[in-house]
Amino acid sequence: MDDDDMRRGKPSCHVVYGEAIAILAGDALQAKAFELIADAPELSANQKVQMVKVLASAAGAEGMVGGQAIDIESEGQSLTLDELRELHGLKTGALIRASVILGGIAAGASQQQLDALDRFADQIGLAFQVVDDALDVEGSTEALGKTQGKDQDADKATYVKLLGLEGAKAEAQNLLASALEALESFGSHADELRELAHFIVSRDR
Amino acid sequence: MDDDDMRRGKPSCHVVYGEAIAILAGDALQAKAFELIADAPELSANQKVQMVKVLASAAGAEGMVGGQAIDIESEGQSLTLDELRELHGLKTGALIRASVILGGIAAGASQQQLDALDRFADQIGLAFQVVDDALDVEGSTEALGKTQGKDQDADKATYVKLLGLEGAKAEAQNLLASALEALESFGSHADELRELAHFIVSRDR
Protein backbone atom coordinates (compact mmCIF):
# COMPACT_ATOMS: atom_id res chain seq x y z
CA MET A 1 0.00 0.00 0.00
CA ASP A 2 1.04 3.55 -0.59
CA ASP A 3 1.69 4.74 2.92
CA ASP A 4 3.37 8.10 2.44
CA ASP A 5 2.91 10.25 5.55
CA MET A 6 2.15 13.37 3.48
CA ARG A 7 -0.13 14.06 0.53
CA ARG A 8 -0.64 17.45 -1.13
CA GLY A 9 1.23 19.11 1.71
CA LYS A 10 -1.00 17.66 4.41
CA PRO A 11 -0.59 14.68 6.72
CA SER A 12 -2.18 11.54 5.20
CA CYS A 13 -5.45 10.10 6.45
CA HIS A 14 -3.81 7.22 8.32
CA VAL A 15 -1.47 9.62 10.13
CA VAL A 16 -4.35 11.79 11.37
CA TYR A 17 -7.07 9.18 12.00
CA GLY A 18 -5.13 5.93 12.40
CA GLU A 19 -4.75 3.00 10.03
CA ALA A 20 -8.05 1.26 10.76
CA ILE A 21 -10.15 4.34 10.01
CA ALA A 22 -8.05 5.13 6.92
CA ILE A 23 -8.66 1.64 5.53
CA LEU A 24 -12.38 2.00 6.24
CA ALA A 25 -12.42 5.39 4.50
CA GLY A 26 -10.97 3.73 1.40
CA ASP A 27 -13.60 0.99 1.52
CA ALA A 28 -16.38 3.54 2.00
CA LEU A 29 -15.18 5.67 -0.92
CA GLN A 30 -15.01 2.66 -3.20
CA ALA A 31 -18.62 1.75 -2.38
CA LYS A 32 -19.63 5.41 -2.80
CA ALA A 33 -18.26 5.50 -6.33
CA PHE A 34 -20.61 2.69 -7.40
CA GLU A 35 -23.52 4.26 -5.51
CA LEU A 36 -22.98 7.55 -7.36
CA ILE A 37 -23.12 5.78 -10.72
CA ALA A 38 -26.31 3.91 -9.74
CA ASP A 39 -27.91 7.17 -8.57
CA ALA A 40 -26.71 9.37 -11.44
CA PRO A 41 -29.53 11.34 -13.03
CA GLU A 42 -29.97 11.52 -16.81
CA LEU A 43 -28.18 8.25 -17.54
CA SER A 44 -29.92 5.15 -18.85
CA ALA A 45 -29.75 1.87 -16.92
CA ASN A 46 -27.64 0.47 -19.75
CA GLN A 47 -25.13 3.30 -19.44
CA LYS A 48 -24.94 2.79 -15.68
CA VAL A 49 -24.33 -0.95 -15.99
CA GLN A 50 -21.59 -0.33 -18.55
CA MET A 51 -19.99 2.23 -16.20
CA VAL A 52 -20.13 -0.09 -13.19
CA LYS A 53 -18.40 -2.75 -15.25
CA VAL A 54 -15.63 -0.42 -16.42
CA LEU A 55 -15.02 0.98 -12.94
CA ALA A 56 -15.11 -2.38 -11.15
CA SER A 57 -12.69 -3.92 -13.59
CA ALA A 58 -10.32 -0.93 -13.39
CA ALA A 59 -10.37 -0.85 -9.58
CA GLY A 60 -10.06 -4.58 -8.91
CA ALA A 61 -7.60 -7.42 -9.23
CA GLU A 62 -7.16 -6.89 -12.97
CA GLY A 63 -6.63 -3.15 -12.47
CA MET A 64 -5.42 -0.93 -9.64
CA VAL A 65 -5.39 -3.60 -6.93
CA GLY A 66 -3.48 -5.99 -9.20
CA GLY A 67 -0.91 -3.31 -9.99
CA GLN A 68 -0.50 -2.41 -6.34
CA ALA A 69 0.00 -6.09 -5.48
CA ILE A 70 2.67 -6.48 -8.20
CA ASP A 71 4.30 -3.30 -6.88
CA ILE A 72 4.50 -4.70 -3.35
CA GLU A 73 5.76 -8.09 -4.50
CA SER A 74 8.39 -6.61 -6.81
CA GLU A 75 9.95 -4.17 -4.35
CA GLY A 76 13.69 -4.64 -4.28
CA GLN A 77 13.65 -6.50 -7.62
CA SER A 78 14.81 -4.97 -10.87
CA LEU A 79 12.06 -4.70 -13.46
CA THR A 80 12.46 -4.32 -17.19
CA LEU A 81 10.89 -1.31 -18.92
CA ASP A 82 8.04 -3.52 -20.20
CA GLU A 83 7.36 -4.88 -16.72
CA LEU A 84 7.38 -1.38 -15.27
CA ARG A 85 4.91 -0.23 -17.96
CA GLU A 86 2.64 -3.16 -17.17
CA LEU A 87 2.81 -2.43 -13.45
CA HIS A 88 1.85 1.24 -13.90
CA GLY A 89 -0.68 0.41 -16.59
CA LEU A 90 -2.52 -1.43 -13.83
CA LYS A 91 -1.65 0.49 -10.68
CA THR A 92 -2.38 4.04 -11.83
CA GLY A 93 -3.24 3.69 -15.52
CA ALA A 94 -6.37 1.54 -15.15
CA LEU A 95 -8.28 4.10 -13.08
CA ILE A 96 -7.10 7.02 -15.22
CA ARG A 97 -8.41 5.18 -18.29
CA ALA A 98 -11.65 4.34 -16.50
CA SER A 99 -12.22 7.97 -15.54
CA VAL A 100 -11.91 9.06 -19.17
CA ILE A 101 -14.02 6.16 -20.48
CA LEU A 102 -16.76 6.83 -17.92
CA GLY A 103 -17.04 10.38 -19.22
CA GLY A 104 -17.30 9.00 -22.74
CA ILE A 105 -20.05 6.55 -21.81
CA ALA A 106 -21.95 9.29 -19.97
CA ALA A 107 -21.73 11.48 -23.08
CA GLY A 108 -23.05 8.66 -25.30
CA ALA A 109 -19.77 8.15 -27.22
CA SER A 110 -19.66 5.48 -29.94
CA GLN A 111 -17.45 2.41 -29.51
CA GLN A 112 -14.96 3.93 -31.96
CA GLN A 113 -14.84 7.11 -29.87
CA LEU A 114 -14.46 5.08 -26.66
CA ASP A 115 -11.51 3.27 -28.23
CA ALA A 116 -9.87 6.60 -29.11
CA LEU A 117 -10.45 7.89 -25.58
CA ASP A 118 -8.92 4.71 -24.22
CA ARG A 119 -5.77 5.16 -26.31
CA PHE A 120 -5.54 8.78 -25.12
CA ALA A 121 -5.99 7.82 -21.48
CA ASP A 122 -3.50 4.97 -21.72
CA GLN A 123 -0.80 7.38 -22.91
CA ILE A 124 -1.49 10.13 -20.35
CA GLY A 125 -1.65 7.50 -17.62
CA LEU A 126 1.86 6.34 -18.47
CA ALA A 127 3.01 9.95 -18.88
CA PHE A 128 1.66 10.72 -15.42
CA GLN A 129 3.84 8.03 -13.90
CA VAL A 130 6.95 8.93 -15.91
CA VAL A 131 6.59 12.55 -14.74
CA ASP A 132 5.98 11.34 -11.20
CA ASP A 133 9.27 9.46 -11.23
CA ALA A 134 11.11 12.50 -12.61
CA LEU A 135 9.58 14.75 -9.94
CA ASP A 136 10.59 12.30 -7.25
CA VAL A 137 14.19 13.01 -8.30
CA GLU A 138 13.94 16.68 -9.23
CA GLY A 139 11.14 18.11 -7.09
CA SER A 140 11.34 19.32 -3.53
CA THR A 141 9.26 17.78 -0.75
CA GLU A 142 7.74 21.21 -0.23
CA ALA A 143 6.50 21.60 -3.82
CA LEU A 144 5.45 17.94 -4.13
CA GLY A 145 3.43 17.87 -0.95
CA LYS A 146 4.78 14.38 -0.36
CA THR A 147 8.11 12.98 0.64
CA GLN A 148 10.68 13.59 -2.09
CA GLY A 149 13.17 10.85 -2.98
CA LYS A 150 10.95 8.18 -1.49
CA ASP A 151 11.06 5.86 -4.50
CA GLN A 152 14.82 5.96 -4.74
CA ASP A 153 15.13 5.12 -1.06
CA ALA A 154 12.73 2.20 -1.34
CA ASP A 155 14.86 0.66 -4.08
CA LYS A 156 11.91 0.71 -6.45
CA ALA A 157 12.03 0.38 -10.22
CA THR A 158 11.41 3.80 -11.79
CA TYR A 159 11.51 5.26 -15.31
CA VAL A 160 14.39 7.49 -14.24
CA LYS A 161 16.46 4.50 -13.18
CA LEU A 162 15.72 2.73 -16.46
CA LEU A 163 15.88 5.67 -18.87
CA GLY A 164 17.86 8.32 -17.01
CA LEU A 165 16.34 11.70 -16.10
CA GLU A 166 16.62 13.13 -19.62
CA GLY A 167 15.39 9.89 -21.15
CA ALA A 168 12.33 9.94 -18.87
CA LYS A 169 11.55 13.53 -19.85
CA ALA A 170 11.79 12.64 -23.55
CA GLU A 171 9.52 9.64 -22.95
CA ALA A 172 6.94 11.92 -21.33
CA GLN A 173 6.96 14.14 -24.43
CA ASN A 174 6.54 11.10 -26.72
CA LEU A 175 3.59 9.91 -24.66
CA LEU A 176 2.05 13.39 -24.75
CA ALA A 177 2.35 13.48 -28.55
CA SER A 178 0.68 10.13 -29.03
CA ALA A 179 -2.03 11.01 -26.50
CA LEU A 180 -2.85 14.16 -28.49
CA GLU A 181 -2.84 12.15 -31.72
CA ALA A 182 -5.54 9.85 -30.32
CA LEU A 183 -7.82 12.88 -29.85
CA GLU A 184 -7.61 14.16 -33.42
CA SER A 185 -11.05 13.00 -34.57
CA PHE A 186 -12.77 14.94 -31.76
CA GLY A 187 -11.79 18.43 -32.97
CA SER A 188 -12.29 21.20 -30.44
CA HIS A 189 -14.66 19.04 -28.33
CA ALA A 190 -11.59 17.45 -26.78
CA ASP A 191 -9.80 20.68 -25.84
CA GLU A 192 -10.23 20.08 -22.12
CA LEU A 193 -8.66 16.64 -22.46
CA ARG A 194 -5.76 18.23 -24.36
CA GLU A 195 -5.28 20.76 -21.55
CA LEU A 196 -5.29 17.91 -19.06
CA ALA A 197 -2.59 16.08 -21.03
CA HIS A 198 -0.39 19.18 -21.17
CA PHE A 199 -0.92 19.77 -17.46
CA ILE A 200 0.12 16.21 -16.59
CA VAL A 201 3.40 16.52 -18.46
CA SER A 202 4.27 20.07 -17.39
CA ARG A 203 3.24 19.88 -13.72
CA ASP A 204 5.94 20.54 -11.13
CA ARG A 205 4.33 18.73 -8.23
CA MET B 1 -10.92 -3.61 11.61
CA ASP B 2 -11.62 -7.17 12.59
CA ASP B 3 -8.13 -8.56 12.93
CA ASP B 4 -8.63 -11.96 14.50
CA ASP B 5 -5.67 -14.22 13.71
CA MET B 6 -7.93 -17.20 12.99
CA ARG B 7 -11.07 -17.67 10.92
CA ARG B 8 -12.91 -20.98 10.43
CA GLY B 9 -10.00 -22.83 11.99
CA LYS B 10 -7.44 -21.38 9.60
CA PRO B 11 -4.97 -18.52 9.93
CA SER B 12 -6.46 -15.24 8.61
CA CYS B 13 -5.41 -13.73 5.31
CA HIS B 14 -3.27 -11.00 6.93
CA VAL B 15 -1.41 -13.58 9.02
CA VAL B 16 -0.49 -15.65 5.96
CA TYR B 17 0.04 -12.96 3.30
CA GLY B 18 0.74 -9.82 5.34
CA GLU B 19 -1.45 -6.81 6.02
CA ALA B 20 -0.91 -4.96 2.74
CA ILE B 21 -1.96 -7.91 0.58
CA ALA B 22 -4.91 -8.67 2.89
CA ILE B 23 -6.18 -5.09 2.52
CA LEU B 24 -5.78 -5.30 -1.25
CA ALA B 25 -7.67 -8.61 -1.29
CA GLY B 26 -10.57 -6.89 0.46
CA ASP B 27 -10.52 -4.04 -2.04
CA ALA B 28 -10.38 -6.47 -4.96
CA LEU B 29 -13.29 -8.52 -3.63
CA GLN B 30 -15.41 -5.43 -3.16
CA ALA B 31 -14.84 -4.40 -6.77
CA LYS B 32 -15.49 -7.99 -7.90
CA ALA B 33 -18.92 -7.98 -6.27
CA PHE B 34 -20.02 -5.01 -8.40
CA GLU B 35 -18.45 -6.53 -11.51
CA LEU B 36 -20.39 -9.76 -10.97
CA ILE B 37 -23.65 -7.83 -10.78
CA ALA B 38 -22.85 -5.87 -13.95
CA ASP B 39 -21.95 -9.10 -15.78
CA ALA B 40 -24.82 -11.21 -14.46
CA PRO B 41 -26.71 -13.00 -17.23
CA GLU B 42 -30.53 -12.98 -17.38
CA LEU B 43 -30.95 -9.76 -15.39
CA SER B 44 -32.26 -6.54 -16.88
CA ALA B 45 -30.17 -3.37 -16.73
CA ASN B 46 -32.76 -1.94 -14.32
CA GLN B 47 -32.39 -4.89 -11.97
CA LYS B 48 -28.61 -4.57 -12.07
CA VAL B 49 -28.69 -0.84 -11.27
CA GLN B 50 -31.05 -1.48 -8.36
CA MET B 51 -28.73 -4.22 -7.07
CA VAL B 52 -25.62 -2.03 -7.35
CA LYS B 53 -27.41 0.64 -5.34
CA VAL B 54 -28.48 -1.76 -2.59
CA LEU B 55 -25.04 -3.34 -2.32
CA ALA B 56 -23.10 -0.06 -2.40
CA SER B 57 -25.28 1.48 0.26
CA ALA B 58 -25.03 -1.63 2.48
CA ALA B 59 -21.26 -1.88 2.13
CA GLY B 60 -20.37 1.80 2.55
CA ALA B 61 -20.37 4.54 5.16
CA GLU B 62 -24.10 4.14 5.86
CA GLY B 63 -23.72 0.38 6.17
CA MET B 64 -20.92 -2.03 7.06
CA VAL B 65 -18.10 0.53 7.00
CA GLY B 66 -20.10 2.92 9.18
CA GLY B 67 -20.82 0.16 11.69
CA GLN B 68 -17.20 -0.92 11.77
CA ALA B 69 -16.13 2.69 12.37
CA ILE B 70 -18.61 3.06 15.25
CA ASP B 71 -17.33 -0.24 16.63
CA ILE B 72 -13.73 1.00 16.60
CA GLU B 73 -14.62 4.37 18.10
CA SER B 74 -16.79 2.86 20.85
CA GLU B 75 -14.34 0.24 22.08
CA GLY B 76 -13.95 0.52 25.85
CA GLN B 77 -17.19 2.54 26.14
CA SER B 78 -20.40 1.10 27.50
CA LEU B 79 -23.21 1.07 24.93
CA THR B 80 -26.94 0.82 25.63
CA LEU B 81 -28.91 -2.02 24.06
CA ASP B 82 -30.28 0.37 21.42
CA GLU B 83 -26.81 1.62 20.52
CA LEU B 84 -25.52 -1.94 20.28
CA ARG B 85 -28.44 -2.86 17.98
CA GLU B 86 -27.71 0.14 15.78
CA LEU B 87 -24.01 -0.77 15.61
CA HIS B 88 -24.70 -4.34 14.55
CA GLY B 89 -27.54 -3.29 12.26
CA LEU B 90 -24.84 -1.49 10.29
CA LYS B 91 -21.72 -3.59 10.83
CA THR B 92 -23.10 -7.04 10.06
CA GLY B 93 -26.82 -6.46 9.49
CA ALA B 94 -26.60 -4.22 6.44
CA LEU B 95 -24.81 -6.76 4.26
CA ILE B 96 -26.98 -9.65 5.48
CA ARG B 97 -30.04 -7.61 4.49
CA ALA B 98 -28.48 -6.70 1.17
CA SER B 99 -27.73 -10.34 0.36
CA VAL B 100 -31.37 -11.28 0.93
CA ILE B 101 -32.71 -8.23 -0.96
CA LEU B 102 -30.39 -8.88 -3.91
CA GLY B 103 -31.89 -12.35 -4.24
CA GLY B 104 -35.36 -10.80 -4.16
CA ILE B 105 -34.51 -8.28 -6.89
CA ALA B 106 -32.95 -11.01 -9.03
CA ALA B 107 -36.13 -13.07 -8.68
CA GLY B 108 -38.31 -10.10 -9.69
CA ALA B 109 -39.95 -9.65 -6.26
CA SER B 110 -42.53 -6.87 -5.80
CA GLN B 111 -41.79 -3.94 -3.50
CA GLN B 112 -44.10 -5.47 -0.90
CA GLN B 113 -42.18 -8.73 -1.08
CA LEU B 114 -38.85 -6.89 -0.86
CA ASP B 115 -40.10 -5.13 2.29
CA ALA B 116 -41.02 -8.49 3.84
CA LEU B 117 -37.61 -9.91 2.92
CA ASP B 118 -35.97 -6.86 4.48
CA ARG B 119 -37.83 -7.37 7.77
CA PHE B 120 -36.82 -11.05 7.74
CA ALA B 121 -33.17 -10.23 7.05
CA ASP B 122 -33.09 -7.48 9.67
CA GLN B 123 -34.18 -9.95 12.34
CA ILE B 124 -31.83 -12.78 11.34
CA GLY B 125 -28.98 -10.27 11.08
CA LEU B 126 -29.51 -9.25 14.68
CA ALA B 127 -30.00 -12.88 15.71
CA PHE B 128 -26.69 -13.74 14.06
CA GLN B 129 -24.88 -11.22 16.25
CA VAL B 130 -26.69 -12.18 19.46
CA VAL B 131 -25.74 -15.83 18.85
CA ASP B 132 -22.17 -14.75 18.01
CA ASP B 133 -21.88 -13.02 21.38
CA ALA B 134 -23.26 -16.07 23.18
CA LEU B 135 -20.83 -18.38 21.36
CA ASP B 136 -17.96 -16.09 22.27
CA VAL B 137 -18.77 -16.92 25.91
CA GLU B 138 -19.89 -20.54 25.57
CA GLY B 139 -18.05 -21.94 22.57
CA SER B 140 -14.53 -23.31 22.44
CA THR B 141 -11.84 -21.79 20.22
CA GLU B 142 -11.60 -25.19 18.52
CA ALA B 143 -15.28 -25.34 17.52
CA LEU B 144 -15.49 -21.63 16.65
CA GLY B 145 -12.46 -21.60 14.40
CA LYS B 146 -11.60 -18.20 15.85
CA THR B 147 -10.32 -17.01 19.17
CA GLN B 148 -12.87 -17.64 21.93
CA GLY B 149 -13.44 -14.97 24.59
CA LYS B 150 -12.00 -12.25 22.35
CA ASP B 151 -14.89 -9.82 22.79
CA GLN B 152 -14.85 -10.08 26.57
CA ASP B 153 -11.13 -9.42 26.64
CA ALA B 154 -11.44 -6.39 24.37
CA ASP B 155 -13.92 -4.81 26.75
CA LYS B 156 -16.51 -4.61 23.99
CA ALA B 157 -20.23 -4.14 24.44
CA THR B 158 -22.01 -7.46 23.80
CA TYR B 159 -25.57 -8.75 24.11
CA VAL B 160 -24.41 -11.17 26.78
CA LYS B 161 -23.04 -8.34 28.91
CA LEU B 162 -26.28 -6.38 28.50
CA LEU B 163 -28.81 -9.22 28.71
CA GLY B 164 -26.92 -12.06 30.43
CA LEU B 165 -26.30 -15.37 28.68
CA GLU B 166 -29.85 -16.68 29.19
CA GLY B 167 -31.32 -13.31 28.21
CA ALA B 168 -29.28 -13.32 24.99
CA LYS B 169 -30.49 -16.83 24.13
CA ALA B 170 -34.11 -15.78 24.70
CA GLU B 171 -33.55 -12.70 22.52
CA ALA B 172 -32.23 -14.92 19.72
CA GLN B 173 -35.43 -17.02 19.91
CA ASN B 174 -37.60 -13.87 19.79
CA LEU B 175 -35.71 -12.63 16.74
CA LEU B 176 -36.09 -16.02 15.05
CA ALA B 177 -39.85 -15.95 15.66
CA SER B 178 -40.29 -12.51 14.18
CA ALA B 179 -38.01 -13.38 11.23
CA LEU B 180 -40.23 -16.38 10.44
CA GLU B 181 -43.34 -14.24 10.79
CA ALA B 182 -42.04 -11.88 8.09
CA LEU B 183 -41.89 -14.81 5.65
CA GLU B 184 -45.50 -15.95 6.09
CA SER B 185 -46.84 -14.59 2.80
CA PHE B 186 -44.27 -16.57 0.79
CA GLY B 187 -45.59 -20.03 1.72
CA SER B 188 -43.24 -22.89 0.88
CA HIS B 189 -41.21 -20.73 -1.54
CA ALA B 190 -39.35 -19.36 1.48
CA ASP B 191 -38.45 -22.71 3.04
CA GLU B 192 -34.74 -22.25 2.36
CA LEU B 193 -34.77 -18.88 4.10
CA ARG B 194 -36.53 -20.51 7.06
CA GLU B 195 -33.81 -23.17 7.21
CA LEU B 196 -31.21 -20.44 7.13
CA ALA B 197 -32.87 -18.65 10.06
CA HIS B 198 -32.99 -21.84 12.12
CA PHE B 199 -29.36 -22.57 11.27
CA ILE B 200 -28.24 -19.11 12.39
CA VAL B 201 -29.88 -19.49 15.80
CA SER B 202 -28.93 -23.12 16.43
CA ARG B 203 -25.35 -23.06 15.13
CA ASP B 204 -22.60 -23.96 17.61
CA ARG B 205 -19.72 -22.22 15.83
XYZ file of C-alpha atoms in Angstrom, chain B residues 79-89 126 159 162:
14
model
C -23.209 1.068 24.928
C -26.936 0.820 25.630
C -28.914 -2.020 24.058
C -30.285 0.372 21.415
C -26.811 1.619 20.524
C -25.522 -1.939 20.279
C -28.442 -2.856 17.976
C -27.706 0.137 15.776
C -24.010 -0.766 15.610
C -24.705 -4.343 14.550
C -27.545 -3.287 12.262
C -29.507 -9.252 14.684
C -25.572 -8.752 24.105
C -26.282 -6.384 28.498
